[in-house]
CSV table of C-alpha atoms in Angstrom, one decimal:
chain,number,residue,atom,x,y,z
A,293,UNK,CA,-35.0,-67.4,-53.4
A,294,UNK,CA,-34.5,-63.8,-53.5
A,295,UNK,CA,-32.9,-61.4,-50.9
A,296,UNK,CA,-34.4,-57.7,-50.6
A,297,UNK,CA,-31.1,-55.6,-50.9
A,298,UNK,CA,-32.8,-52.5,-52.2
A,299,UNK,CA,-31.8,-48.8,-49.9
A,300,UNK,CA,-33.5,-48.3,-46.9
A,301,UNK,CA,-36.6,-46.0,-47.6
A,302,UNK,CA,-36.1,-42.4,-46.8
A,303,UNK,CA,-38.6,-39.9,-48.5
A,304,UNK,CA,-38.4,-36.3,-48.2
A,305,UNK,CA,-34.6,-36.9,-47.3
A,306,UNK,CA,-33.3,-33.0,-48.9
A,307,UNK,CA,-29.9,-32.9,-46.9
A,308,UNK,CA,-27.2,-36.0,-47.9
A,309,UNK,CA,-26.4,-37.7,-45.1
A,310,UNK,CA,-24.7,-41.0,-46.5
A,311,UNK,CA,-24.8,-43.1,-42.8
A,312,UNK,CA,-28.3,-43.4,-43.3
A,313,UNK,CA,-28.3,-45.4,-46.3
A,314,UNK,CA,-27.2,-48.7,-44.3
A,315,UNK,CA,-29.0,-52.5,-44.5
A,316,UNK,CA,-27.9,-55.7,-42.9
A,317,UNK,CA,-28.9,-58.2,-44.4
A,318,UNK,CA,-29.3,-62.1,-42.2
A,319,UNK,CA,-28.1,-64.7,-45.1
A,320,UNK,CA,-26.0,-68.5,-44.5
A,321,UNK,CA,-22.8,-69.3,-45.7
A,322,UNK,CA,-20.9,-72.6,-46.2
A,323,UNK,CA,-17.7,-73.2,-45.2
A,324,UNK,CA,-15.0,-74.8,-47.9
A,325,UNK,CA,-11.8,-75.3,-48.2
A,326,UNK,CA,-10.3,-73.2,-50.7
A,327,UNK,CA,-9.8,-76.6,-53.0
A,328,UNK,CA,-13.3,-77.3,-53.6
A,329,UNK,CA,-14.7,-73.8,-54.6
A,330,UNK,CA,-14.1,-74.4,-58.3
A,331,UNK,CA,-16.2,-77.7,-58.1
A,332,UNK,CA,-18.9,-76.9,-55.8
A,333,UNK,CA,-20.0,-74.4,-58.3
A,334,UNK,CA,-20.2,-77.3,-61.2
A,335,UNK,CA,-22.7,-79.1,-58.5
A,336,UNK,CA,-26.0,-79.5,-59.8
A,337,UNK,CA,-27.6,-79.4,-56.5
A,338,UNK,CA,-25.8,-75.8,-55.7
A,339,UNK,CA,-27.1,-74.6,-59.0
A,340,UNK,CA,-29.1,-71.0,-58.1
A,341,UNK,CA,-28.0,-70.9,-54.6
A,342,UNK,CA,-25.3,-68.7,-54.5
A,343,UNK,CA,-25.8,-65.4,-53.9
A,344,UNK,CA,-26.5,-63.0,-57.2
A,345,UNK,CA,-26.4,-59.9,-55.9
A,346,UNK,CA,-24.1,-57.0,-57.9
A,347,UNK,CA,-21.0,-56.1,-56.7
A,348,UNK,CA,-21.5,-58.9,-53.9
A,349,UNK,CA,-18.6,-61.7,-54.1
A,350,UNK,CA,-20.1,-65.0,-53.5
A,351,UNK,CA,-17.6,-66.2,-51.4
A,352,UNK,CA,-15.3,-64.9,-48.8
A,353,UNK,CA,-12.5,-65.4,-46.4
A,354,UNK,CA,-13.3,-67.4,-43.3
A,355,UNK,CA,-13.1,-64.4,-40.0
A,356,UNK,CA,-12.1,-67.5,-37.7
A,357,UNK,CA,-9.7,-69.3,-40.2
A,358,UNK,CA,-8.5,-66.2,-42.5
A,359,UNK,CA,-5.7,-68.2,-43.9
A,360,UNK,CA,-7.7,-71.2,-44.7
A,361,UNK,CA,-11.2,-71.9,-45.2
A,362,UNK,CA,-13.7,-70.0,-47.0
A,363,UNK,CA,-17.3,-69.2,-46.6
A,364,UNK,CA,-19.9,-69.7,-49.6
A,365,UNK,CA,-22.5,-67.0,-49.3
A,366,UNK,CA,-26.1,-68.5,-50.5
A,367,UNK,CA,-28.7,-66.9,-51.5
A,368,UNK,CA,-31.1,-67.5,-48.2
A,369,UNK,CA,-31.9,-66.0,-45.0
A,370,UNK,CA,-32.5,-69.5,-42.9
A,371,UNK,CA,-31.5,-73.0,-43.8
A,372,UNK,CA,-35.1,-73.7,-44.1
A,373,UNK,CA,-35.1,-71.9,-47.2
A,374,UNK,CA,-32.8,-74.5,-49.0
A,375,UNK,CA,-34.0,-76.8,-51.4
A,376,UNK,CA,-34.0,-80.2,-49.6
A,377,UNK,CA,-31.3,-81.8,-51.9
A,378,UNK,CA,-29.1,-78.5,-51.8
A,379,UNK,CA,-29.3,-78.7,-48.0
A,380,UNK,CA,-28.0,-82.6,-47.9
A,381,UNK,CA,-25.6,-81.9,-50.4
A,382,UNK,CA,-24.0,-79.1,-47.9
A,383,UNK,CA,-24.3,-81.3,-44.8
A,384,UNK,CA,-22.6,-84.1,-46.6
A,385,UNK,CA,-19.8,-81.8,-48.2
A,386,UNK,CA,-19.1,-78.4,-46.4
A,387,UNK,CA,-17.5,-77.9,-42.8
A,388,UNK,CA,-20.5,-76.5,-41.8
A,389,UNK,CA,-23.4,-74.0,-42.2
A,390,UNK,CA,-23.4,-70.5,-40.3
A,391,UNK,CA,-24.9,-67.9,-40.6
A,392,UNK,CA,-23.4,-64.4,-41.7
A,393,UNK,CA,-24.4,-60.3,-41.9
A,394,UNK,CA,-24.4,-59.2,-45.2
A,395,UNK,CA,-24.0,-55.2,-44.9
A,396,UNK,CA,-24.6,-52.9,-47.4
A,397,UNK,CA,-24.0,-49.1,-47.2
A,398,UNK,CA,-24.0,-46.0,-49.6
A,399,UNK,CA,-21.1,-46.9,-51.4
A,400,UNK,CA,-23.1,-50.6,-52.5
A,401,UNK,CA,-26.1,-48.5,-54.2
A,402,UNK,CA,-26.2,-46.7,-57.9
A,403,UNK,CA,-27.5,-43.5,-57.8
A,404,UNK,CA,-30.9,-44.8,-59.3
A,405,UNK,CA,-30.9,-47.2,-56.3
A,406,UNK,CA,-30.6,-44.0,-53.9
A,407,UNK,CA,-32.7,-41.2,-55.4
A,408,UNK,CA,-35.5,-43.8,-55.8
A,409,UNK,CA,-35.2,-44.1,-51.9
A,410,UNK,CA,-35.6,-40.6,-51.5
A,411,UNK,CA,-38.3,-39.3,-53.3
A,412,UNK,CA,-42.6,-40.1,-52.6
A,413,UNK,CA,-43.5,-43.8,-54.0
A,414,UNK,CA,-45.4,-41.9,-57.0
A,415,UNK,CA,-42.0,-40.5,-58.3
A,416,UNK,CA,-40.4,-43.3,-57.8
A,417,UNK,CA,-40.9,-45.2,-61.4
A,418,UNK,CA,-39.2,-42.3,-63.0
A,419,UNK,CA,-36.6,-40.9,-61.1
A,420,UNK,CA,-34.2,-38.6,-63.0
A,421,UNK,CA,-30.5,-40.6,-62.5
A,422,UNK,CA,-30.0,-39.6,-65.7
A,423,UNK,CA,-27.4,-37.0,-67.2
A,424,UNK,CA,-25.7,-36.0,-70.5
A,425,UNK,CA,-21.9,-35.7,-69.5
A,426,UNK,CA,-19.6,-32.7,-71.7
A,427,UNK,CA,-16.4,-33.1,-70.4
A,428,UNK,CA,-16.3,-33.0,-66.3
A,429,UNK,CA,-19.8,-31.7,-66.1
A,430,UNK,CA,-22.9,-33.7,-65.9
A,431,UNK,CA,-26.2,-31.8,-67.6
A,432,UNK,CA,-29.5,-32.6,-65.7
A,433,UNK,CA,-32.9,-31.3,-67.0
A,434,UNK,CA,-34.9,-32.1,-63.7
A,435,UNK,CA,-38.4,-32.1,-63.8
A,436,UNK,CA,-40.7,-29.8,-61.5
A,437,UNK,CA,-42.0,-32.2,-59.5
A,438,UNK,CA,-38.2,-33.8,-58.3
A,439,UNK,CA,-37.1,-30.0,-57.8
A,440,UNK,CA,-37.2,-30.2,-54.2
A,441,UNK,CA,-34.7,-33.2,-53.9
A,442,UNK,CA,-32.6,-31.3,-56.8
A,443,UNK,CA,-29.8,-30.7,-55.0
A,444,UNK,CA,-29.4,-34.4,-52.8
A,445,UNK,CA,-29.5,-35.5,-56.6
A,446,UNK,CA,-26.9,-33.5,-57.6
A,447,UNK,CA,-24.3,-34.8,-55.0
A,448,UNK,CA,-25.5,-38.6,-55.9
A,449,UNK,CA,-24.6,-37.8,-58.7
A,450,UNK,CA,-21.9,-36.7,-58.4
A,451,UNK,CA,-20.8,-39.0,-55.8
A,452,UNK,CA,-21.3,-42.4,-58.3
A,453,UNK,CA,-19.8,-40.7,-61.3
A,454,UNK,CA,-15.7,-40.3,-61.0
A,455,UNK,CA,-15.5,-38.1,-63.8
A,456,UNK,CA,-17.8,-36.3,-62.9
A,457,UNK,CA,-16.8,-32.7,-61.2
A,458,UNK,CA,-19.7,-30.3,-61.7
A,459,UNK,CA,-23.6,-30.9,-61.7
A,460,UNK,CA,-25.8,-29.0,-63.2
A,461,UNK,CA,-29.7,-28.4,-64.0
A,462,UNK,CA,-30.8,-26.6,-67.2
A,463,UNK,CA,-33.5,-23.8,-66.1
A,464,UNK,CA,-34.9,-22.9,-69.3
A,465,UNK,CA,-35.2,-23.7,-72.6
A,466,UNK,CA,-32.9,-22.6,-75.5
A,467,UNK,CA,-34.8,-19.5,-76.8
A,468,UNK,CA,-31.9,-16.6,-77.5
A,469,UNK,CA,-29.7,-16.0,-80.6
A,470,UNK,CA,-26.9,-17.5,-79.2
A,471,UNK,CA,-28.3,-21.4,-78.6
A,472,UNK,CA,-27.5,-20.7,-74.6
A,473,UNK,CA,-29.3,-21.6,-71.5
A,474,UNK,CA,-29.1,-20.9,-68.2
A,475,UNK,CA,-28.2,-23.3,-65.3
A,476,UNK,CA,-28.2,-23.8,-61.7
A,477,UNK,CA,-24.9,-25.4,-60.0
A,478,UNK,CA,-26.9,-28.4,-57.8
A,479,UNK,CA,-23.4,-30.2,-56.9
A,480,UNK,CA,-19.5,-30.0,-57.3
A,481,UNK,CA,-17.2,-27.0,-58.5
A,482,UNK,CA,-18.1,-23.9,-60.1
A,483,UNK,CA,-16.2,-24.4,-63.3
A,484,UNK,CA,-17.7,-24.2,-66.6
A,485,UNK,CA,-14.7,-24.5,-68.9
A,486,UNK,CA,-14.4,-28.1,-69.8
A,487,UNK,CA,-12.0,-30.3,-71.9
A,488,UNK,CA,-14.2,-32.5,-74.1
A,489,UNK,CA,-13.4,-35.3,-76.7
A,490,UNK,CA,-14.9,-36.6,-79.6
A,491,UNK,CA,-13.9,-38.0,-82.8
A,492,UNK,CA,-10.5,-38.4,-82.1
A,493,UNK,CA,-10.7,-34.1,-81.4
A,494,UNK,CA,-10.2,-32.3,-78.4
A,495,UNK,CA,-12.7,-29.3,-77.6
A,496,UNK,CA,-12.2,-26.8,-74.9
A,497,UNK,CA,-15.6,-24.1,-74.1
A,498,UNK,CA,-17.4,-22.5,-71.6
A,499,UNK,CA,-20.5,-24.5,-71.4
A,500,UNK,CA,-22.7,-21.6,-69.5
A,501,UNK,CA,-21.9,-19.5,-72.6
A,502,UNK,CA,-22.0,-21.7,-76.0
A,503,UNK,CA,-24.3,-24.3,-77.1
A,504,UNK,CA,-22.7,-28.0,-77.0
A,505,UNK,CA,-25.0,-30.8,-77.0
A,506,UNK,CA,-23.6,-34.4,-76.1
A,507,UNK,CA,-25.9,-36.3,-77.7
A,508,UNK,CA,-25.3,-35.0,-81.5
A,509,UNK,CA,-22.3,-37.1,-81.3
A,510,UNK,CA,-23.9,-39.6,-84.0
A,511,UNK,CA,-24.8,-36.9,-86.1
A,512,UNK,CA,-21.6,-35.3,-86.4
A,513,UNK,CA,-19.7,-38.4,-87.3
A,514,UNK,CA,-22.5,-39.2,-89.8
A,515,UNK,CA,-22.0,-36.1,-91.8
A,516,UNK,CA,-18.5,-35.7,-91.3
A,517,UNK,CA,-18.4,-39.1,-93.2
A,518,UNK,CA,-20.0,-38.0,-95.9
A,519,UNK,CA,-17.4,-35.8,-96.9
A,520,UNK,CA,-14.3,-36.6,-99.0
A,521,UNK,CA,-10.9,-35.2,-97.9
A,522,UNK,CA,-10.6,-32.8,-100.9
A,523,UNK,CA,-14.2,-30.9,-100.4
A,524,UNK,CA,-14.6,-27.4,-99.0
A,525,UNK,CA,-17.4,-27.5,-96.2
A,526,UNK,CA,-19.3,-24.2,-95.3
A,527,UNK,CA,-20.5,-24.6,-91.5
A,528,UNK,CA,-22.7,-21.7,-91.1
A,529,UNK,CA,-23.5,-21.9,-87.3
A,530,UNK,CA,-20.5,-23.2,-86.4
A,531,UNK,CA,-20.5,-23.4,-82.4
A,532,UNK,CA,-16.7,-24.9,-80.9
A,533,UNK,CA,-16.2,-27.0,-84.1
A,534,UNK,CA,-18.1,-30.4,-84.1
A,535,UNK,CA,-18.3,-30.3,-87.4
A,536,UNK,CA,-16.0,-28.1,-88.5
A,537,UNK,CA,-13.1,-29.5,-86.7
A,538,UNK,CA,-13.2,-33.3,-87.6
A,539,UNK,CA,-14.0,-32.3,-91.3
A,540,UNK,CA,-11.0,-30.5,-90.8
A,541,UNK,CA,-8.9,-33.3,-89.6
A,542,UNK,CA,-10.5,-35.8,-92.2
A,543,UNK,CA,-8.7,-33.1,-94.7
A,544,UNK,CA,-11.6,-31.1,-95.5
A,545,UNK,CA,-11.1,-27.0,-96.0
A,546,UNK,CA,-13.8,-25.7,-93.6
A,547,UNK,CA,-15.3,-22.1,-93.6
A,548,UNK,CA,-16.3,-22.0,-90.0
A,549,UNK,CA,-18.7,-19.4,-88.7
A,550,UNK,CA,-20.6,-18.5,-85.7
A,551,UNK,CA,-22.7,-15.2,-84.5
A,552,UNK,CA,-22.0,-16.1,-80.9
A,553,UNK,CA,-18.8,-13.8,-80.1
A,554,UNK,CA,-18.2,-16.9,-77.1
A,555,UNK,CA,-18.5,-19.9,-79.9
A,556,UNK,CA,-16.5,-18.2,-82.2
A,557,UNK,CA,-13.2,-17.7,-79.7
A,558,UNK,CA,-13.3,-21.4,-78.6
A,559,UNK,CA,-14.1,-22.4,-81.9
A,560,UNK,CA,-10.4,-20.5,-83.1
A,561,UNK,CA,-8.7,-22.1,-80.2
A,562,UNK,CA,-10.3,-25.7,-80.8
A,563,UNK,CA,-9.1,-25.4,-84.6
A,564,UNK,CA,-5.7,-24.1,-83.2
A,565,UNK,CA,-5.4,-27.2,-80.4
A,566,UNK,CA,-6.2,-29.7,-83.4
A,567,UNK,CA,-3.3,-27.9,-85.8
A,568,UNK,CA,-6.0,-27.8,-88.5
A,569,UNK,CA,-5.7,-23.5,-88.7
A,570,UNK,CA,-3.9,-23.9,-92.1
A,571,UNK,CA,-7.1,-25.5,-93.7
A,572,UNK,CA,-10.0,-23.9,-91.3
A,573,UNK,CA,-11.0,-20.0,-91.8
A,574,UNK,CA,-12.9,-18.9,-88.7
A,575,UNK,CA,-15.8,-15.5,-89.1
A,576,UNK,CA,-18.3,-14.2,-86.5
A,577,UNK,CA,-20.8,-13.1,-88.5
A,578,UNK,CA,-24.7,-13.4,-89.1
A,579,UNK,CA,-25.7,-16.6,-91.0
A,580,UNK,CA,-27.8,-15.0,-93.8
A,581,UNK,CA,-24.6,-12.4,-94.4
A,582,UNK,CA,-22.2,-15.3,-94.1
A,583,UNK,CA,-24.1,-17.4,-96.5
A,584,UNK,CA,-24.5,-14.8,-99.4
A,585,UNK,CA,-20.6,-14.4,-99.7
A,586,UNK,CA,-19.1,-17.2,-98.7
A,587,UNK,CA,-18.8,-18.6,-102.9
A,588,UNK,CA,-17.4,-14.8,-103.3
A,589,UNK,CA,-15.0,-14.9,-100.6
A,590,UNK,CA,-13.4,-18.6,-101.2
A,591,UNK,CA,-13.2,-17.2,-105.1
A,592,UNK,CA,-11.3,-14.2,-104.2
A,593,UNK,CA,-9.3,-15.6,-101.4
A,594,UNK,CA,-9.2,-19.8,-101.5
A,595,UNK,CA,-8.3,-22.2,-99.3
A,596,UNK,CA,-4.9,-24.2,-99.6
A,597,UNK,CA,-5.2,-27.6,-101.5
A,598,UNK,CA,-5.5,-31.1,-99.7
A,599,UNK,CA,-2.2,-32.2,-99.1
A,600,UNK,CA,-3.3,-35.7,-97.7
A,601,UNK,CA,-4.1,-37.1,-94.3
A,602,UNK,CA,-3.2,-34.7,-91.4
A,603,UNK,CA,0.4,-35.5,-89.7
A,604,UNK,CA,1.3,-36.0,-86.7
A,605,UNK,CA,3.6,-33.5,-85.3
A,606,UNK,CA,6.7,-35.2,-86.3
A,607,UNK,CA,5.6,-36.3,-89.8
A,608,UNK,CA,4.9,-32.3,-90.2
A,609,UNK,CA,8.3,-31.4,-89.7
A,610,UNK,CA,9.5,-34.1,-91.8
A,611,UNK,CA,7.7,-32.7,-95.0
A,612,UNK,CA,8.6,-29.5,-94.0
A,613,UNK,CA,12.3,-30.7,-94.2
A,614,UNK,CA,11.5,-32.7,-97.5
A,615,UNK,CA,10.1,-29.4,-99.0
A,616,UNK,CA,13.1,-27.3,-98.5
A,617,UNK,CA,14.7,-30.1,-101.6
A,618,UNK,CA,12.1,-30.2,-103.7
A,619,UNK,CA,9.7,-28.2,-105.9
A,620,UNK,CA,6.3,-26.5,-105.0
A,621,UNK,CA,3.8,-28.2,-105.2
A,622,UNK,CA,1.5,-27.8,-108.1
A,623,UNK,CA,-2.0,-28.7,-106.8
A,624,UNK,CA,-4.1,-26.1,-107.1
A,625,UNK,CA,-5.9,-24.1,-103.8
A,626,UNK,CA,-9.6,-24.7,-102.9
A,627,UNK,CA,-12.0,-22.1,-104.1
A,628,UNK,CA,-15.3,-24.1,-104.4
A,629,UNK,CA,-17.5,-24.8,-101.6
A,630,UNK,CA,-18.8,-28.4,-102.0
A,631,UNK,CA,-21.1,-28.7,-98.9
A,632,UNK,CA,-23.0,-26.0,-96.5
A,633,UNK,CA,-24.0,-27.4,-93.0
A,634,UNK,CA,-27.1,-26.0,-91.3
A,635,UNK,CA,-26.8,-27.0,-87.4
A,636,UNK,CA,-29.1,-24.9,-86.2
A,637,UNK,CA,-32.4,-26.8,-85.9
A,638,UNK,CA,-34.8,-24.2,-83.9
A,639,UNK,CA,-34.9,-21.5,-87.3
A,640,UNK,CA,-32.0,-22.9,-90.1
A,641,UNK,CA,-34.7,-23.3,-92.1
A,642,UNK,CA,-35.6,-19.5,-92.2
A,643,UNK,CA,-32.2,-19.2,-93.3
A,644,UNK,CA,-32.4,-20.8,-96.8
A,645,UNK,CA,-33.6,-18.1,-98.8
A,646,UNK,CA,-30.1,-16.5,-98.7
A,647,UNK,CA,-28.7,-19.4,-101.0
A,648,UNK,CA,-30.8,-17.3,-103.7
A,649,UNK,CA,-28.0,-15.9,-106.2
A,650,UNK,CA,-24.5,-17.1,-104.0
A,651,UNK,CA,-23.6,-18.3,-107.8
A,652,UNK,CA,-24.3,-15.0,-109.7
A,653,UNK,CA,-21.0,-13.7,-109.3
A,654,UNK,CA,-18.2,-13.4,-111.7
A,655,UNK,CA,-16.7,-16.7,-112.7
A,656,UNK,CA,-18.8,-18.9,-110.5
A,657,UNK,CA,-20.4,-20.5,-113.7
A,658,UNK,CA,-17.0,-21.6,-114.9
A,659,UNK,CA,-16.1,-23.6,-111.6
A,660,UNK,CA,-19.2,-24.9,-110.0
A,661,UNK,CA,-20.0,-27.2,-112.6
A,662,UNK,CA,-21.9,-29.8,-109.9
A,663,UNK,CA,-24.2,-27.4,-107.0
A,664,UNK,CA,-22.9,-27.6,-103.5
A,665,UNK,CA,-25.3,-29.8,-101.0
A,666,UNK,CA,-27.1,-28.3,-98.2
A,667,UNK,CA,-27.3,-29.9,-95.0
A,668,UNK,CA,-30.1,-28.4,-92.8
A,669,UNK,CA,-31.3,-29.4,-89.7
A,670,UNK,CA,-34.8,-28.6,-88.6
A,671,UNK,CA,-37.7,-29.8,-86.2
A,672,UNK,CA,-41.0,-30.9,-87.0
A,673,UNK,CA,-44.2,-31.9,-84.6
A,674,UNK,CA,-45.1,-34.6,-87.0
A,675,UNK,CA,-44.3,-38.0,-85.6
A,676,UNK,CA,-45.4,-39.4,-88.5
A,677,UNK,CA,-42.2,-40.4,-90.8
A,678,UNK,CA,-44.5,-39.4,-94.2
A,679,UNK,CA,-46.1,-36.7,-92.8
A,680,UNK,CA,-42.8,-35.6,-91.0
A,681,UNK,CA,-41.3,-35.3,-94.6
A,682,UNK,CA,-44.3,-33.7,-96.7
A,683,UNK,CA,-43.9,-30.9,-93.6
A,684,UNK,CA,-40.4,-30.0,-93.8
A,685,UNK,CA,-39.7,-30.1,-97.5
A,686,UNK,CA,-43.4,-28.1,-97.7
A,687,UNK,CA,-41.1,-25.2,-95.7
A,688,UNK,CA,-37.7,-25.5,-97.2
A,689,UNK,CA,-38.7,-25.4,-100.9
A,690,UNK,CA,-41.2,-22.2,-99.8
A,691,UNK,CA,-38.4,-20.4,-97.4
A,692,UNK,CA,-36.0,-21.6,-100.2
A,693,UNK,CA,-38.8,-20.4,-103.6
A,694,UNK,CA,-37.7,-23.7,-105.6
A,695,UNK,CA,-38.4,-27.2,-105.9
A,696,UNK,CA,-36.0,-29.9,-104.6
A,697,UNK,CA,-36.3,-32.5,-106.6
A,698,UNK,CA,-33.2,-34.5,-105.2
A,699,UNK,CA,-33.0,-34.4,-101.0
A,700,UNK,CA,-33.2,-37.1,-98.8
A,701,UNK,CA,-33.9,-37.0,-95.5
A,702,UNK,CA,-32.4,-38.9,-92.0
A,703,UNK,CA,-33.9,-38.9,-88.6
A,704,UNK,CA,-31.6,-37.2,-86.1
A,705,UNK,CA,-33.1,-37.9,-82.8
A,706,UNK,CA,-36.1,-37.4,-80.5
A,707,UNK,CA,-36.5,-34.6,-78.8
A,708,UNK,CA,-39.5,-34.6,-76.7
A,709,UNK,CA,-42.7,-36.7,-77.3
A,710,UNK,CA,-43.9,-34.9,-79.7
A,711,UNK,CA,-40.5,-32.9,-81.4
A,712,UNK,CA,-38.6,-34.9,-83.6
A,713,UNK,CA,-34.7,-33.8,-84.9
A,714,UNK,CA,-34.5,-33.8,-88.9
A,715,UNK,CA,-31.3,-33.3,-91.2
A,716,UNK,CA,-32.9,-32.7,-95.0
A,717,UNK,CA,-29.9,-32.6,-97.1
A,718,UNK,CA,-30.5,-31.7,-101.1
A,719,UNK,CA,-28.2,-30.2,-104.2
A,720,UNK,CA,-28.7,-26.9,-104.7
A,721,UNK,CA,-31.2,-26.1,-107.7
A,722,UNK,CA,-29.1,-23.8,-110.4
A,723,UNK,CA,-32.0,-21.2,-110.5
A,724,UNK,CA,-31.8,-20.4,-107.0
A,725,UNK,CA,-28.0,-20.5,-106.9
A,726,UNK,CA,-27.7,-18.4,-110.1
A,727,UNK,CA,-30.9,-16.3,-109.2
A,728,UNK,CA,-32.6,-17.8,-112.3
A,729,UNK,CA,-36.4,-16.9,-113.1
């Protein structure tokens, strides 16, 4: 017993027009009295009879006796339909079979239910519903062959997501210095600047003009745990702050940097938002550049020690009233990076040869005692986990002109069929930190 409440069909549809998605669907109904509702549904003979359709209550008020009776809806177009012992049990029992409209209309379907209506049967198996959300804007990467329905897509989208204000396709891929694409508006409002949260942080960016991808999430928490409180973390392509900013709120000090002018002003006013400015140092700089003095800069100018878990806004102005009575503290600032994170996937890996002689300056010796770890993320074409990892260590220990001996490596995510995310985090050989032959 199955009803057919599926959309009507309506290919090549390219303009919305929402009072064409309606169905009325013939079904029976058996009147109750409010009283027996509960029990009827223990009934064995009722058992798969109801109506199971989503969003479609299986029973309703009674139109001609609104205040007392109410009518059953089963899951049949025609009495015949009925299992013979159902269809005694409901003669004996209920006030009465009759028969009732069920009408659906746009507001009934999910926007996979509607685009699939739209488009030719051979696109209809894979219809794009899908969307990465960054704060009020939904990010589509449409496919060629559902352009033409791009924009009726857009306002379904729009339309079934209430958080949703701004729909947008991606029109190329990410190929420039600065990680940006370019996009199309397909529904909602022309704003770009969103409010997004994660980890307990709040970011605030232009998402036409920085790179932000939703779907890192994961990864961001993973490595952020790997940090302890006390640790100074490097972040050498920065963006906003995903990184930077929870490690920052976790306790870490955080050299944050970015070559995007754009990533590197939201980044300052997402580390001012989340009071962590005391702890995070923000540059806009080249990678390589940023890389090769970073140990020299934290030595000449280091960060201020951990303190503890951040405060809230009133336990900060309690210990500042607390320190007014009492001595300075006597922990000592933090001048030694203990991690470097490589978010740049497309070419980090090019990037590793500037680790070559970061230690070589004057006193480093004395303090870095265990090497900093290296986070970099890459991509690889292998599919094959082994082969995977014999291809990207093969190209960070020849961009890098050492041996890594201790690494591990972790799976980010899939990109396309045949792209594959990597993080391949190792310690820092001594020769290439201290520029050893």
């Amino acid at each position: 017993m199955t009803l057919d409440a599926s959309p009507p069909v309506l290919t090549g549809l390219t303009v919305l027009d929402r009072s064409l998605f309606r169905k009325s669907i013939p079904i029976v109904a058996a009147r109750f009295p409010p009283t027996r509702i509960g029990s009827l549904r223990k009934a064995e003979s009722m058992q798969r009879v109801f109506i199971d359709l989503p969003r479609v209550r299986s029973v309703e008020p009674d139109p001609s006796d609104p205040a007392g009776s109410r009518l059953v809806l089963l899951n049949v177009s025609s009495e015949v339909d009925l299992p013979p012992q159902t269809l005694d049990f409901l003669k004996t029992e209920s006030n009465g079979l009759v028969p009732y409209t069920l009408e659906l209309d746009y507001d009934y379907w999910t926007a996979a239910d509607l685009i699939q209506s739209i488009v030719p049967d051979e696109l209809r198996e894979r219809s794009p519903a899908g969307f990465a959300l960054t704060g009020h804007i939904a990010h589509m990467n449409i496919k060629d062959e559902y352009l033409p329905y791009k924009h009726i897509i857009g306002q379904i989208i729009l339309d079934k997501n209430s958080s949703v204000r701004t729909v947008v396709n991606k029109l190329n891929n990410i190929d420039n210095q600065f990680r940006v694409f370019e996009m199309e508006l397909l529904a909602g409002d022309p704003d770009y600047v969103v409010e997004h949260h994660e980890a307990d942080c709040h970011f605030t960016f232009d998402f036409t003009q920085v790179y932000w991808n939703s779907r890192l999430h994961t990864e961001h928490e993973r490595l952020v745990d790997m940090f302890s409180p006390e640790d100074v973390v490097a972040d050498v392509f920065a963006g906003v702050g995903p990184f930077a900013v929870p490690a920052a709120k976790k306790g870490c000090a955080v050299l944050a940097n970015d070559l995007n002018p754009q990533s590197a002003k939201f980044l300052a006013l997402n580390v001012k938002n989340n009071r962590v400015a005391d702890v995070v140092r923000v540059s806009c700089e080249d990678g390589r550049a940023f890389i090769q003095h970073a140990v020299s800069s934290l030595l000449a100018d280091p960060l201020p020690a951990y303190s503890g878990p951040k405060k809230s806004k009133n336990q900060e102005a309690q210990e500042r009233r607390k320190k007014r009575s009492q001595p300075e503290s006597t922990l000592s600032p933090r001048n030694m990076i203990s991690h470097f994170v490589m978010n740049l996937p497309d070419s980090a890996i090019q990037f590793l040869d500037a680790f070559r002689g970061i230690l070589s300056t004057s006193d480093a010796d004395k303090i870095y005692t265990t090497m900093p770890m290296v986070h970099c993320h890459c991509f690889t074409r292998e599919i094959d986990p082994e082969k995977a990892r014999v291809d990207i260590v093969k190209r960070a220990e020849e961009k890098i002109g050492h041996s890594l001996s201790e690494f591990s490596l972790h799976l980010v995510r899939s990109v396309a069929p045949n792209k594959e995310m990597y993080c391949i985090s190792f310690r820092l050989p001594p020769k290439v930190a201290f520029d050893v032959e």
